[in-house]
Amino acid sequence: MPYGNKPLHFGHIGGVFVPADAFARFLRDRIGAENVRFVSGTDCFGSPINEGYRKLVETGEFSGTIADYVLANHERQASTLEAFQVSLDIYDGSGIGHAADVHQMITNQFIERLHGCGHLKLDSTLQFYDAEAGTFLNGRQVQGRCPVQGCKSEHGYADECDLGHQYAPADLIAPVSTLTGTAPEMRPVENWYFDLPDFDGFLKERVEALRADSEVRPVVPQTIAEFLAPPVIFVKNEHLDEYRALADRLPPHQFRAAEGGKSSFEIEFSDITARDAARAVLAPAGIRFRTSKTLVPFRITGNIEWGVAAPVIDGVEGLTVWCWPESLWAPISFTIAANDEQGLPRGSWRDFWCSDEARVYQFIGQDNLYFYGVAQPALWEALGEGGLFDDGEDSRLRQTTLVANHHMLFGKKKASSSGAVKPPTGEQLLEHYTAEQLRAHFLALGLDQKSVGFSPKPFDPDEAKRTDSRYADPALKEGALLTNVFNRLARSCFYEAGKNFDGCMPLGRVTSEVRTRAFTALVDYEERMHRVELHRVMSVCDEFIRWSNKWWADGIKAAEESGDEQARRQVLVDSFYLLRVATLLMHPVVPAGCEKICDYLSFGFDEFFSWNYDFDSNEELCPAMEIDAGVHRIHELPPRFDFFRKHESQYK
């Protein structure tokens, strides 16, 4: 769910949306579209939106309401996703249209159920207040350094940094108000908190289960485990004498001296309450310290005006919901809204979120693993067997499968729209590439393995490389498979059919070697898709398409040299079959071009892209009269036709 304060940049599209779309398209082909819901939407609330809106209004760049601002960004995001052929069943927003009404209902239900199950508590905590501006500050209106040990982020906000670490606002190092540039005060406010530390045992068991599951990407349990450390305070060695002088004033703890050249010693406490009591002693004494990534209560509400309204509980009014928790259950809201649009019963959302026969995949960046891998599983578990509605129906929420990608770097650096290195937007990329060239490249990057650089030549900061025609564009590597090899295979089949077979595809038994090669590719591809190893999916497709193209080239050359018309017919039977399988495999990757091939083959999309066939030959797609005649009529292909075109700028 991208924030509603910006357009989509290459990381949103290539790191999350395109991989999710390829997987959703595969599932529709494999198990039927009626069994798949692919949902997302604009995150309409949260402090980044408030801050972005405030700045534009102050500079006179925007004059509408904050709702107008979010809607304009949402429509721009939706347009970009459409241009990249992302096939969401719904792309609304947490505060837009019918989905907003559903989301408010689900939010009320979720919070009331958490409270009813005894997992919420009202707590007074300190919040940043800008005395000069006379206002409390939202999350992004405060900037400092992250206080979590080992984190080097210089973008620490009120209670989280840009790397996803959570901490108490009072721990933020060197906070500054972005409104006035002054150091803010700390003033108490009341909010509802989810008792996340109570689920420490559950989360540790879950981490072990994830580690034992070979299908889970290692980054998932590894990152989640980092947040389950015991409550530890790290103190600079230079403060050792000062610590010793007041150690007896601290709650019971274990002292560990610095070892191996470390710059800090450790003091470990039994729980978060004891650790916080120690902080209250250390800070006034001027002792510098940082804290571990231990579990802290998860804030549910806030007091900024622009947000989903929180339900009134125990007479507490006027609160809104913090954007992070409501964004965790927003996909449920979107699923309900999507089913509503299809005229399905309201309870049909359970088929996707509660059924033992269902599975929920969430495509995220690794920075968000705290929220989706720590907070969300605990929230789901907290609802228990009664689930969201506790109405006697089977509504325990299934824990989700996290498909977490590493960072997609811009060149060699991590890019952020709020940082110094500005990433190109999706719209800017489409000025130089086709959507399908980029889709193929994004999927081949291997973000499930490690952080990978995206280095499009038109955006290279080195002008010499950018303008030198001898320098290859890394972003076009996979595009060449489309515009050259795949195109050549498809055109060869169609032009040969038009020239020597009266515009028909000949039918018949496929050569055994061809069928074996196709079956091997289908099985390998399906296994890779099941594990969401999309770069390996691309490797399977690359090898199969190149093998198929060579089979055609070698076969037609031999047939022409021998003058054997039966051999000519057989190689075309084989090659059309190989084209059919290649098109099926590439459909989730480059849907528009593949559907164009299907259209020219004169087959219906539902049958052609379904896996519910035995793949023995192309005859199974044809009516009986064509099978008896031994041919299938196809559309005539115009001269020099491309199923996969290069971008116009690449022809210059």
XYZ file of C-alpha atoms in Angstrom:
652
model
C 0.000 0.000 0.000
C 1.903 3.078 -1.190
C 1.353 6.304 0.708
C -1.114 8.740 -0.851
C 1.433 11.557 -0.992
C 3.483 10.567 -4.017
C 3.542 8.824 -7.388
C 4.892 5.290 -7.701
C 8.632 5.026 -8.204
C 10.598 2.131 -9.680
C 10.913 0.378 -6.304
C 7.162 0.282 -5.743
C 6.592 -1.133 -9.207
C 9.557 -3.423 -9.733
C 10.068 -4.496 -6.136
C 6.480 -5.295 -5.173
C 3.664 -4.698 -7.683
C 5.074 -6.457 -10.762
C 6.221 -9.554 -8.824
C 2.823 -9.740 -7.113
C 1.049 -9.306 -10.448
C 3.068 -12.061 -12.124
C 2.216 -14.421 -9.278
C -1.479 -13.477 -9.287
C -1.685 -13.952 -13.061
C -0.046 -17.370 -12.754
C -2.554 -18.393 -10.073
C -5.483 -17.280 -12.229
C -4.156 -19.367 -15.122
C -3.369 -22.304 -12.843
C -6.412 -22.546 -10.524
C -8.985 -20.202 -12.093
C -9.592 -16.491 -11.695
C -12.607 -17.061 -9.447
C -10.255 -18.542 -6.839
C -7.882 -15.566 -6.718
C -8.145 -12.073 -5.241
C -5.314 -9.658 -5.951
C -5.860 -6.595 -3.795
C -4.089 -3.391 -2.865
C -4.804 0.274 -2.496
C -3.497 3.663 -1.543
C -2.618 4.168 2.115
C -4.647 7.345 2.525
C -3.601 8.226 6.060
C -0.454 8.701 8.071
C 1.985 11.457 8.927
C 3.911 11.434 5.600
C 0.671 12.448 3.883
C -0.070 15.192 6.392
C 3.439 16.554 6.035
C 3.488 16.356 2.224
C 0.151 18.136 2.020
C 1.210 20.820 4.510
C 4.367 21.654 2.570
C 2.558 21.948 -0.771
C -0.130 24.188 0.692
C 2.480 26.407 2.361
C 4.345 26.872 -0.930
C 1.133 27.501 -2.863
C 1.546 24.371 -4.996
C -1.783 22.890 -3.890
C -5.026 24.557 -2.878
C -7.518 21.733 -2.315
C -8.320 19.697 0.772
C -6.123 16.886 2.052
C -8.732 14.436 0.707
C -8.363 16.063 -2.736
C -4.595 15.732 -2.436
C -4.767 12.022 -1.612
C -7.318 11.308 -4.346
C -5.157 13.020 -6.971
C -2.151 10.920 -5.963
C -4.285 7.778 -5.853
C -5.542 8.339 -9.393
C -1.992 8.916 -10.587
C -0.855 5.687 -8.903
C -3.754 3.746 -10.421
C -2.911 5.090 -13.870
C 0.723 4.003 -13.504
C -0.285 0.513 -12.392
C -2.574 0.203 -15.396
C 0.248 1.314 -17.688
C 2.460 -1.439 -16.219
C -0.329 -4.006 -16.814
C -0.817 -4.709 -13.101
C -4.106 -6.629 -12.911
C -5.450 -5.877 -9.429
C -8.980 -7.014 -8.633
C -9.290 -3.764 -6.709
C -7.119 -0.694 -6.279
C -9.031 1.719 -4.082
C -7.829 3.353 -0.907
C -8.266 3.132 2.834
C -10.149 6.437 2.637
C -11.652 6.337 -0.867
C -15.125 5.311 -2.051
C -16.877 2.111 -1.018
C -13.605 0.589 0.199
C -13.342 3.404 2.764
C -16.766 2.545 4.203
C -15.844 -1.128 4.436
C -12.481 -0.257 5.969
C -14.092 1.865 8.686
C -16.381 -1.039 9.549
C -13.514 -3.547 9.674
C -11.384 -1.130 11.716
C -14.125 -0.709 14.318
C -14.630 -4.453 14.495
C -10.917 -5.212 14.769
C -10.255 -2.752 17.585
C -13.384 -3.667 19.524
C -12.512 -7.367 19.273
C -8.950 -6.735 20.475
C -10.336 -4.787 23.419
C -12.934 -7.451 24.157
C -10.228 -10.123 24.166
C -8.281 -8.119 26.739
C -5.326 -7.173 24.528
C -5.679 -3.365 24.480
C -4.728 -0.975 27.215
C -5.068 2.791 27.491
C -1.728 4.363 28.272
C -0.452 7.881 28.704
C 2.804 8.399 26.837
C 4.924 11.353 25.933
C 4.475 12.893 22.493
C 6.447 15.610 20.768
C 5.005 19.102 21.035
C 6.280 22.165 19.166
C 5.846 25.024 21.628
C 6.693 27.659 19.019
C 4.071 26.334 16.566
C 1.662 25.499 19.401
C 0.858 22.001 18.145
C 1.536 18.326 18.711
C 3.733 16.884 15.987
C 2.849 13.877 13.880
C 5.400 11.180 13.123
C 7.116 12.781 10.140
C 7.188 16.281 11.655
C 9.986 15.154 13.966
C 13.391 14.046 12.733
C 16.406 12.739 14.598
C 18.657 9.692 14.786
C 17.367 6.186 15.440
C 18.144 5.076 19.018
C 18.135 1.338 18.278
C 21.531 -0.301 18.783
C 23.297 -1.014 15.488
C 20.954 1.116 13.384
C 22.712 3.802 11.375
C 19.601 5.497 10.044
C 19.733 9.284 10.081
C 16.000 9.353 9.369
C 14.466 8.628 12.738
C 10.926 9.939 13.120
C 8.703 10.202 16.215
C 8.549 6.488 17.060
C 10.033 4.637 14.067
C 12.949 5.087 11.673
C 12.955 4.613 7.925
C 14.339 1.081 8.425
C 11.279 0.012 10.428
C 12.731 0.057 13.946
C 10.263 0.916 16.722
C 11.136 2.843 19.874
C 9.646 5.158 22.486
C 9.497 8.792 21.283
C 11.536 9.881 24.302
C 14.460 7.755 23.028
C 14.821 9.546 19.672
C 18.275 11.088 19.477
C 18.543 14.844 18.797
C 14.893 15.413 17.753
C 14.054 18.513 15.709
C 10.656 19.839 14.650
C 10.356 20.142 10.871
C 7.834 22.944 11.395
C 10.092 25.412 13.193
C 13.532 23.778 13.396
C 13.358 23.874 17.200
C 13.793 21.053 19.706
C 10.274 19.883 20.626
C 8.987 19.326 24.146
C 7.522 16.060 25.429
C 3.892 16.238 26.615
C 1.612 13.387 27.733
C -1.208 12.038 25.531
C -3.487 9.008 25.943
C -3.744 6.267 23.319
C -4.734 2.630 22.974
C -1.850 0.146 22.783
C -1.805 -3.517 21.782
C 0.126 -5.614 24.298
C 2.608 -7.002 21.770
C 5.159 -8.188 24.400
C 2.549 -10.699 25.627
C 3.023 -12.563 22.327
C 6.779 -12.990 22.651
C 6.478 -16.770 23.112
C 4.076 -17.157 20.189
C 6.364 -15.154 17.901
C 9.468 -17.115 18.905
C 7.685 -20.393 18.105
C 6.584 -18.906 14.788
C 10.141 -17.896 13.927
C 11.355 -21.451 14.538
C 8.587 -22.818 12.304
C 9.516 -20.335 9.584
C 13.189 -21.288 9.835
C 12.266 -24.939 9.375
C 10.171 -24.187 6.260
C 12.395 -24.397 3.187
C 9.851 -22.411 1.165
C 10.181 -19.314 3.374
C 12.809 -16.815 2.305
C 15.594 -16.715 4.934
C 15.298 -12.939 5.314
C 11.830 -13.393 6.878
C 12.655 -15.376 10.075
C 16.060 -13.718 10.291
C 14.579 -10.206 10.390
C 11.647 -11.123 12.644
C 14.017 -12.717 15.163
C 15.946 -9.442 15.458
C 12.886 -7.829 17.049
C 12.553 -10.574 19.664
C 15.741 -9.770 21.551
C 15.538 -9.440 25.351
C 15.165 -5.931 26.819
C 18.743 -4.657 26.714
C 20.277 -1.223 27.082
C 23.635 -0.599 25.402
C 25.762 2.004 27.191
C 28.941 3.577 25.840
C 32.056 2.348 27.631
C 32.963 5.911 28.554
C 29.981 5.926 30.941
C 31.029 2.791 32.851
C 31.966 4.627 36.049
C 28.760 6.651 35.995
C 26.737 3.464 35.510
C 28.442 1.814 38.482
C 27.628 4.827 40.644
C 23.886 4.435 40.081
C 23.553 0.719 39.295
C 21.817 0.028 42.593
C 19.060 2.482 41.601
C 18.218 0.435 38.519
C 15.730 -2.469 38.474
C 17.329 -5.923 38.781
C 19.455 -6.571 35.714
C 22.377 -8.511 34.282
C 25.576 -6.652 33.425
C 27.733 -7.772 30.487
C 31.059 -6.100 29.871
C 32.046 -5.039 26.375
C 33.932 -7.794 24.570
C 35.866 -8.052 21.367
C 36.530 -4.360 20.976
C 32.851 -3.372 21.260
C 32.199 0.250 22.147
C 29.310 -0.472 24.528
C 28.553 -2.678 27.507
C 25.107 -4.243 28.020
C 22.571 -4.302 30.828
C 19.697 -6.759 30.357
C 16.332 -6.596 32.152
C 13.573 -9.100 32.754
C 10.900 -7.173 30.846
C 10.171 -3.954 28.995
C 8.732 -2.259 32.107
C 12.000 -2.725 33.995
C 13.995 -1.514 31.025
C 11.874 1.643 30.743
C 12.313 2.288 34.464
C 16.073 2.091 33.934
C 15.884 4.544 31.064
C 14.231 7.022 33.420
C 17.293 6.806 35.663
C 20.009 6.819 33.001
C 18.733 9.681 30.857
C 18.645 12.399 33.568
C 22.197 11.399 34.537
C 23.384 12.303 31.050
C 24.379 8.723 30.206
C 24.321 7.968 26.474
C 22.629 4.679 25.591
C 20.754 2.775 22.919
C 18.167 0.029 23.169
C 17.718 -3.419 21.624
C 15.009 -4.326 19.123
C 12.848 -5.880 21.798
C 9.059 -6.010 21.628
C 7.299 -2.864 22.803
C 3.544 -2.165 23.066
C 2.184 -1.542 19.571
C 0.376 1.755 19.275
C -3.108 1.450 17.774
C -4.409 5.039 17.946
C -3.157 8.590 17.593
C -4.548 12.085 17.766
C -3.959 13.475 14.284
C -7.162 14.606 12.608
C -6.562 12.985 9.209
C -7.051 9.301 9.950
C -9.562 6.469 10.227
C -11.790 7.230 13.198
C -11.210 4.974 16.202
C -14.308 3.502 17.858
C -15.360 4.977 21.191
C -14.291 2.525 23.907
C -14.689 3.076 27.649
C -15.782 6.624 26.914
C -12.495 7.567 25.177
C -13.403 9.742 22.182
C -11.721 11.770 19.473
C -8.923 9.372 18.555
C -7.935 8.228 15.084
C -6.154 4.986 14.215
C -2.423 5.024 13.566
C -1.930 4.265 9.882
C 0.254 1.182 10.394
C -2.186 -1.082 12.271
C -5.148 -0.196 10.048
C -3.008 -0.827 6.960
C -2.400 -4.382 8.219
C -6.092 -5.276 8.046
C -6.824 -3.069 5.019
C -6.311 -6.050 2.621
C -9.274 -7.726 4.342
C -11.301 -4.564 3.732
C -10.232 -4.535 0.075
C -11.135 -8.212 -0.325
C -14.628 -7.539 1.012
C -14.988 -4.494 -1.246
C -13.818 -6.493 -4.289
C -16.298 -9.270 -3.521
C -19.040 -6.658 -3.064
C -18.283 -5.350 -6.555
C -18.738 -8.893 -7.900
C -22.080 -9.228 -6.121
C -20.871 -12.007 -3.811
C -22.220 -12.576 -0.286
C -20.563 -10.349 2.320
C -19.248 -13.395 4.185
C -17.376 -14.680 1.115
C -14.223 -12.903 2.317
C -13.753 -15.855 4.688
C -13.120 -18.131 1.687
C -9.875 -16.245 1.130
C -8.806 -15.291 4.674
C -10.085 -18.063 6.928
C -10.488 -21.302 4.951
C -7.999 -24.139 5.418
C -7.980 -24.390 1.626
C -6.895 -20.763 1.225
C -3.515 -19.110 1.368
C -2.709 -15.423 1.658
C 0.508 -14.153 0.092
C 1.692 -10.678 1.023
C 4.326 -9.096 -1.206
C 6.348 -6.567 0.791
C 9.738 -4.933 1.038
C 12.026 -6.248 3.766
C 11.849 -2.893 5.608
C 8.236 -3.683 6.507
C 8.897 -7.057 8.126
C 8.388 -5.652 11.623
C 4.793 -4.769 10.820
C 3.874 -7.792 8.693
C 6.093 -10.363 10.410
C 5.830 -9.285 14.060
C 2.819 -7.040 14.703
C 0.382 -8.618 12.225
C 0.841 -12.275 13.276
C 0.365 -11.269 16.914
C -2.777 -9.271 16.092
C -4.201 -12.211 14.146
C -3.383 -14.589 16.998
C -4.903 -12.203 19.556
C -8.339 -12.563 17.930
C -8.264 -16.297 18.633
C -10.722 -18.856 17.315
C -13.527 -16.290 17.210
C -11.626 -14.376 14.584
C -12.785 -10.973 13.483
C -16.526 -11.332 14.128
C -16.834 -14.134 16.711
C -20.218 -15.057 15.234
C -19.980 -18.823 15.224
C -18.600 -18.955 11.691
C -15.101 -20.215 10.899
C -13.347 -16.871 11.016
C -9.935 -17.469 12.615
C -7.586 -15.476 10.411
C -4.962 -17.530 8.611
C -1.390 -16.432 9.122
C -0.012 -15.110 5.866
C 2.879 -16.176 3.678
C 5.283 -13.250 3.493
C 7.007 -12.770 0.158
C 9.611 -10.244 1.259
C 11.969 -8.776 -1.300
C 15.331 -7.224 -0.607
C 15.987 -3.635 -1.637
C 15.957 -2.668 -5.277
C 18.822 -0.206 -5.378
C 19.083 2.641 -7.856
C 22.473 1.843 -9.296
C 24.445 1.076 -6.140
C 22.483 3.233 -3.705
C 19.229 2.907 -1.847
C 16.892 5.498 -3.328
C 14.003 7.168 -1.551
C 11.626 9.880 -2.664
C 12.325 11.572 0.682
C 16.098 11.140 0.447
C 18.978 12.705 -1.451
C 18.923 10.120 -4.272
C 15.605 10.599 -6.066
C 14.318 7.464 -7.813
C 12.692 7.686 -11.247
C 8.931 7.368 -11.203
C 7.069 4.744 -13.171
C 5.900 7.434 -15.571
C 9.478 8.548 -16.232
C 10.601 4.987 -16.957
C 7.853 4.548 -19.548
C 9.339 7.450 -21.490
C 12.269 5.139 -22.342
C 11.007 1.540 -22.072
C 7.893 -0.477 -22.765
C 6.080 -1.857 -19.740
C 6.858 -5.409 -20.836
C 10.596 -4.761 -21.189
C 10.613 -3.466 -17.618
C 8.391 -6.243 -16.258
C 10.744 -8.897 -17.642
C 13.784 -7.092 -16.240
C 12.290 -6.539 -12.785
C 11.330 -10.203 -12.438
C 14.811 -11.368 -13.408
C 16.636 -9.297 -10.778
C 16.487 -11.942 -8.035
C 15.331 -9.679 -5.204
C 14.412 -12.744 -3.162
C 18.149 -13.446 -2.864
C 19.766 -10.082 -2.155
C 19.565 -6.359 -2.789
C 20.117 -5.699 -6.485
C 20.878 -2.564 -8.446
C 18.530 -1.241 -11.113
C 20.672 0.706 -13.590
C 18.631 2.030 -16.528
C 20.980 3.670 -19.002
C 18.862 6.816 -19.648
C 19.138 7.638 -15.912
C 22.854 6.879 -15.496
C 24.495 9.813 -13.666
C 27.612 9.263 -15.797
C 26.890 11.245 -18.967
C 29.592 9.401 -20.925
C 27.922 6.045 -20.301
C 24.477 7.526 -20.847
C 25.323 8.822 -24.320
C 27.815 6.200 -25.550
C 26.082 3.758 -27.927
C 28.758 1.141 -27.174
C 27.543 0.954 -23.583
C 24.740 -1.611 -23.271
C 21.624 -0.807 -21.285
C 21.395 -3.339 -18.408
C 17.629 -2.839 -18.241
C 17.209 -4.229 -21.771
C 18.833 -7.618 -21.178
C 15.544 -9.481 -20.766
C 13.792 -7.205 -23.251
C 16.002 -8.663 -25.963
C 14.490 -12.083 -25.292
C 11.090 -10.589 -26.073
C 11.846 -8.320 -29.004
C 14.283 -10.707 -30.678
C 13.968 -14.395 -29.787
C 10.312 -14.712 -28.727
C 9.215 -12.432 -31.563
C 11.223 -14.495 -34.053
C 9.665 -17.778 -32.930
C 6.124 -16.412 -33.144
C 6.569 -14.644 -36.491
C 8.308 -17.635 -38.046
C 5.370 -19.886 -37.229
C 2.749 -17.454 -38.514
C 4.590 -16.496 -41.711
C 5.345 -20.136 -42.545
C 1.666 -21.034 -42.020
C 0.601 -18.165 -44.251
C 3.124 -18.937 -46.966
C 2.939 -22.727 -47.227
C -0.121 -23.918 -45.290
C -2.932 -21.708 -46.576
C -3.007 -19.574 -43.407
C -3.629 -22.593 -41.170
C -1.823 -24.176 -38.238
C -1.256 -27.863 -39.083
C -2.386 -30.305 -36.410
C -0.903 -33.646 -35.501
C 1.253 -35.576 -33.069
C 4.131 -33.594 -31.583
C 7.638 -35.034 -31.774
C 8.466 -36.938 -28.589
C 11.607 -34.884 -27.850
C 9.598 -31.652 -28.097
C 6.886 -32.888 -25.744
C 9.476 -34.070 -23.214
C 11.252 -30.716 -23.312
C 7.955 -28.851 -22.881
C 6.823 -31.072 -19.989
C 10.137 -30.547 -18.220
C 9.797 -26.776 -18.572
C 6.188 -26.817 -17.330
C 7.037 -28.810 -14.196
C 10.146 -26.745 -13.426
C 8.253 -23.500 -13.988
C 5.361 -24.532 -11.738
C 7.725 -25.516 -8.928
C 9.553 -22.180 -9.179
C 6.280 -20.268 -9.202
C 5.036 -22.189 -6.172
C 8.144 -20.988 -4.302
C 7.788 -17.491 -5.841
C 11.338 -17.714 -7.211
C 10.584 -15.333 -10.038
C 14.146 -14.884 -11.277
C 14.336 -18.665 -11.709
C 10.988 -18.569 -13.513
C 12.590 -16.133 -15.932
C 15.552 -18.485 -16.392
C 13.209 -21.379 -17.218
C 11.389 -19.228 -19.782
C 14.616 -17.918 -21.294
C 16.072 -21.382 -21.784
C 12.827 -22.815 -23.161
C 12.191 -20.004 -25.658
C 15.766 -20.133 -26.947
C 15.580 -23.930 -27.248
C 12.254 -23.647 -29.101
C 13.611 -21.032 -31.498
C 16.599 -23.245 -32.283
C 14.317 -26.253 -32.854
C 12.443 -24.208 -35.440
C 15.564 -22.828 -37.117
C 17.333 -26.182 -37.339
C 14.178 -28.048 -38.391
C 13.058 -25.684 -41.130
C 16.589 -25.484 -42.522
C 16.828 -29.278 -42.729
C 13.370 -29.547 -44.308
C 14.156 -26.932 -46.948
C 17.494 -28.522 -47.799
C 15.907 -31.959 -48.187
C 12.716 -30.754 -49.879
C 10.742 -33.036 -47.540
C 7.250 -31.510 -47.249
C 6.247 -33.860 -44.434
C 9.305 -32.739 -42.447
C 8.301 -29.118 -43.118
C 4.816 -29.840 -41.802
C 6.164 -31.631 -38.718
C 8.520 -28.844 -37.724
C 5.622 -26.391 -37.913
C 3.409 -28.687 -35.821
C 6.210 -28.831 -33.250
C 6.958 -25.128 -33.356
C 3.350 -23.996 -32.952
C 3.144 -26.357 -29.967
C 6.341 -24.858 -28.505
C 4.960 -21.371 -29.131
C 1.782 -22.278 -27.287
C 3.708 -23.516 -24.218
C 6.111 -20.559 -24.291
C 3.185 -18.143 -24.463
C 1.482 -19.830 -21.520
C 4.664 -19.616 -19.445
C 5.317 -15.988 -20.336
C 1.716 -14.850 -19.851
C 2.206 -13.780 -16.194
C 5.374 -11.937 -17.186
C 4.347 -10.085 -20.338
C 0.560 -10.463 -20.591
C -0.266 -8.042 -23.421
C 2.083 -9.564 -25.986
C 1.111 -13.102 -25.031
C -2.583 -12.324 -25.345
C -1.859 -10.848 -28.770
C -0.268 -14.163 -29.800
C -3.317 -16.031 -28.503
C -5.612 -13.688 -30.412
C -3.763 -14.241 -33.702
C -3.825 -17.983 -33.050
C -7.624 -17.637 -32.924
C -8.028 -19.308 -29.547
C -10.104 -18.125 -26.598
C -8.097 -16.711 -23.697
C -9.823 -18.844 -21.060
C -8.878 -22.112 -22.757
C -5.484 -21.117 -24.100
C -4.133 -19.798 -20.777
C -5.624 -22.525 -18.607
C -3.463 -25.313 -17.207
C -6.418 -27.717 -17.212
C -5.173 -29.622 -20.277
C -2.727 -32.459 -20.798
C -0.481 -30.499 -23.212
C -0.086 -33.476 -25.537
C -0.716 -31.308 -28.613
C -2.576 -28.235 -29.821
C -5.473 -30.386 -31.020
C -7.096 -30.291 -27.581
C -7.790 -26.578 -28.078
C -9.580 -27.144 -31.404
C -13.130 -28.244 -32.265
C -13.644 -31.747 -33.613
C -14.171 -30.594 -37.209
C -10.730 -28.960 -37.269
C -9.111 -32.037 -35.758
C -10.698 -34.166 -38.497
C -9.413 -31.730 -41.127
C -5.941 -31.669 -39.570
C -5.700 -27.861 -39.573
C -6.744 -24.871 -37.463
C -7.453 -21.540 -39.135
C -5.385 -18.652 -37.684
C -5.355 -14.923 -38.351
C -3.083 -13.581 -41.047
C -0.060 -11.798 -39.610
C 0.751 -8.423 -41.217
C 4.282 -7.967 -42.663
C 7.051 -7.026 -40.196
C 4.656 -7.430 -37.296
C 5.978 -7.362 -33.712
C 4.230 -9.071 -30.821
C 6.778 -7.395 -28.554
C 7.891 -3.987 -29.760
C 10.790 -1.942 -28.556
C 10.099 1.491 -27.134
C 9.996 4.141 -29.859
C 13.079 5.838 -28.402
C 15.064 2.624 -28.954
C 14.516 2.704 -32.723
C 16.288 6.052 -33.043
